[in-house]
Structures are given as C-alpha cells and as structure tokens.
Amino acid sequence: MPLSNPELWAAALAVVLPPVIAVVNQPRWSGPVKALFMLVVAAADGLGTAYFNDSFHGRTIVSCILLAVIIIGATYHTLWRPSGIAPGIERATSTGGTPAAVPPQGA
C-alpha cells in the first residue's frame, strides 16, 4: 500500500525531529519521561501533518502518528544518538546540568 501525502510529510518531519526533541530533553530526565515527551511530539507531528494536508480523519491521523513514532525512534537510535549529536544537544541545552555522578564505594 503506497503512503499518502500526509504520511510522507509526517515521515520526513520525523527524521529531523530528534535534534529538536533533544533541545527540550534534559539529561537528568528518566527514560520513561523522555519517551513520553517523544510520543507527545510524534502525536503533534501526526496531527499537524494530517490537518495541514486536509486529511484530518481517523485512518490518516492514526497512520501519521504511528509512522512518526517509528521514524523518530528509528532515526534517534540509528543516526542521532550514535553520532553524538542528540546527546550533545541535550547537554548543551540542559538547565540543571548533567546528573550527579555516583560517588565511589570506598569514599
């Protein structure tokens, strides 16, 4: 089944969203909080692309959101995190610094 125009826009936008998400993410946030924020951004991506392509109805909205979730996750884990770009952006835009280091056991 070929992808529709809104789905293609959702996928294209999702490829470049991980660095944008990294601007807001903080290194001290837990993994589930970061994942929840990514899901919110993916939902906004899917809803926005469906709306602006005049395809704001059930199947298109759901497929755009699911496609955005998959593409954001895949590009983050295969491109943005291994290259160090997304973690570097998180550290550079952190408001509270990096998480405190655990002291050694003998100290």
Tab-separated table of C-alpha atoms in Angstrom:
chain	number	residue	atom	x	y	z
A	1	MET	CA	0.000	0.000	0.000
A	2	PRO	CA	1.578	3.307	-1.015
A	3	LEU	CA	1.908	6.056	1.554
A	4	SER	CA	-0.331	9.093	1.264
A	5	ASN	CA	0.955	12.651	1.068
A	6	PRO	CA	0.310	13.379	4.782
A	7	GLU	CA	2.113	10.183	5.784
A	8	LEU	CA	5.128	11.121	3.675
A	9	TRP	CA	5.243	14.585	5.272
A	10	ALA	CA	4.921	13.054	8.747
A	11	ALA	CA	7.823	10.689	7.991
A	12	ALA	CA	10.007	13.429	6.509
A	13	LEU	CA	9.433	15.685	9.507
A	14	ALA	CA	10.033	12.801	11.918
A	15	VAL	CA	13.551	12.278	10.545
A	16	VAL	CA	14.641	15.751	11.670
A	17	LEU	CA	12.681	15.883	14.946
A	18	PRO	CA	15.142	14.054	17.272
A	19	PRO	CA	17.531	17.055	17.484
A	20	VAL	CA	14.536	19.312	18.155
A	21	ILE	CA	13.378	16.947	20.897
A	22	ALA	CA	16.922	16.963	22.311
A	23	VAL	CA	16.697	20.747	22.782
A	24	VAL	CA	13.874	20.246	25.292
A	25	ASN	CA	15.033	16.934	26.830
A	26	GLN	CA	17.219	17.194	29.888
A	27	PRO	CA	19.981	14.682	30.756
A	28	ARG	CA	18.568	14.293	34.282
A	29	TRP	CA	15.158	13.131	32.987
A	30	SER	CA	14.394	9.437	33.276
A	31	GLY	CA	13.973	7.266	30.201
A	32	PRO	CA	10.181	6.996	30.540
A	33	VAL	CA	9.825	10.793	30.751
A	34	LYS	CA	11.926	11.232	27.595
A	35	ALA	CA	9.864	8.538	25.838
A	36	LEU	CA	6.607	10.198	26.864
A	37	PHE	CA	7.826	13.538	25.514
A	38	MET	CA	8.800	11.850	22.233
A	39	LEU	CA	5.296	10.371	21.977
A	40	VAL	CA	3.750	13.809	22.516
A	41	VAL	CA	5.958	15.264	19.757
A	42	ALA	CA	5.095	12.355	17.433
A	43	ALA	CA	1.383	12.930	18.106
A	44	ALA	CA	1.793	16.616	17.272
A	45	ASP	CA	3.677	15.662	14.091
A	46	GLY	CA	0.929	13.267	13.009
A	47	LEU	CA	-1.937	15.571	13.903
A	48	GLY	CA	-0.285	18.575	12.281
A	49	THR	CA	0.600	16.884	9.025
A	50	ALA	CA	-2.886	15.359	8.709
A	51	TYR	CA	-4.510	18.721	9.447
A	52	PHE	CA	-2.358	20.795	7.090
A	53	ASN	CA	-2.840	18.270	4.265
A	54	ASP	CA	-6.653	18.431	4.620
A	55	SER	CA	-6.771	14.758	5.636
A	56	PHE	CA	-7.849	15.193	9.236
A	57	HIS	CA	-9.793	11.961	9.688
A	58	GLY	CA	-9.344	8.711	11.600
A	59	ARG	CA	-7.134	6.480	9.467
A	60	THR	CA	-4.822	9.232	8.281
A	61	ILE	CA	-4.334	10.675	11.761
A	62	VAL	CA	-3.540	7.279	13.285
A	63	SER	CA	-1.185	6.257	10.471
A	64	CYS	CA	0.664	9.604	10.584
A	65	ILE	CA	1.150	9.372	14.360
A	66	LEU	CA	2.296	5.739	14.260
A	67	LEU	CA	4.659	6.440	11.372
A	68	ALA	CA	6.114	9.425	13.253
A	69	VAL	CA	6.694	7.292	16.376
A	70	ILE	CA	8.507	4.617	14.375
A	71	ILE	CA	10.629	7.051	12.340
A	72	ILE	CA	11.582	9.231	15.325
A	73	GLY	CA	12.614	6.173	17.347
A	74	ALA	CA	14.500	4.544	14.487
A	75	THR	CA	16.417	7.649	13.415
A	76	TYR	CA	17.260	8.542	17.005
A	77	HIS	CA	18.704	5.103	17.739
A	78	THR	CA	20.461	4.630	14.381
A	79	LEU	CA	21.613	8.151	13.477
A	80	TRP	CA	21.266	10.888	16.078
A	81	ARG	CA	22.386	9.049	19.253
A	82	PRO	CA	25.351	7.077	17.778
A	83	SER	CA	26.677	10.233	16.115
A	84	GLY	CA	26.539	12.031	19.484
A	85	ILE	CA	24.511	14.908	18.060
A	86	ALA	CA	21.322	14.440	20.102
A	87	PRO	CA	23.102	13.744	23.431
A	88	GLY	CA	25.380	16.736	22.781
A	89	ILE	CA	22.372	18.977	22.198
A	90	GLU	CA	20.791	17.689	25.421
A	91	ARG	CA	23.942	18.506	27.405
A	92	ALA	CA	24.366	21.911	25.751
A	93	THR	CA	20.774	22.983	26.412
A	94	SER	CA	20.494	21.494	29.903
A	95	THR	CA	19.187	23.890	32.521
A	96	GLY	CA	20.257	21.866	35.534
A	97	GLY	CA	23.488	20.311	34.331
A	98	THR	CA	24.226	16.640	33.963
A	99	PRO	CA	23.064	14.102	36.524
A	100	ALA	CA	25.215	13.907	39.633
A	101	ALA	CA	27.898	11.252	39.494
A	102	VAL	CA	27.616	8.371	41.918
A	103	PRO	CA	30.485	8.537	44.451
A	104	PRO	CA	32.855	5.556	44.588
A	105	GLN	CA	32.026	2.801	47.082
A	106	GLY	CA	35.125	3.376	49.241
A	107	ALA	CA	34.601	7.129	49.647
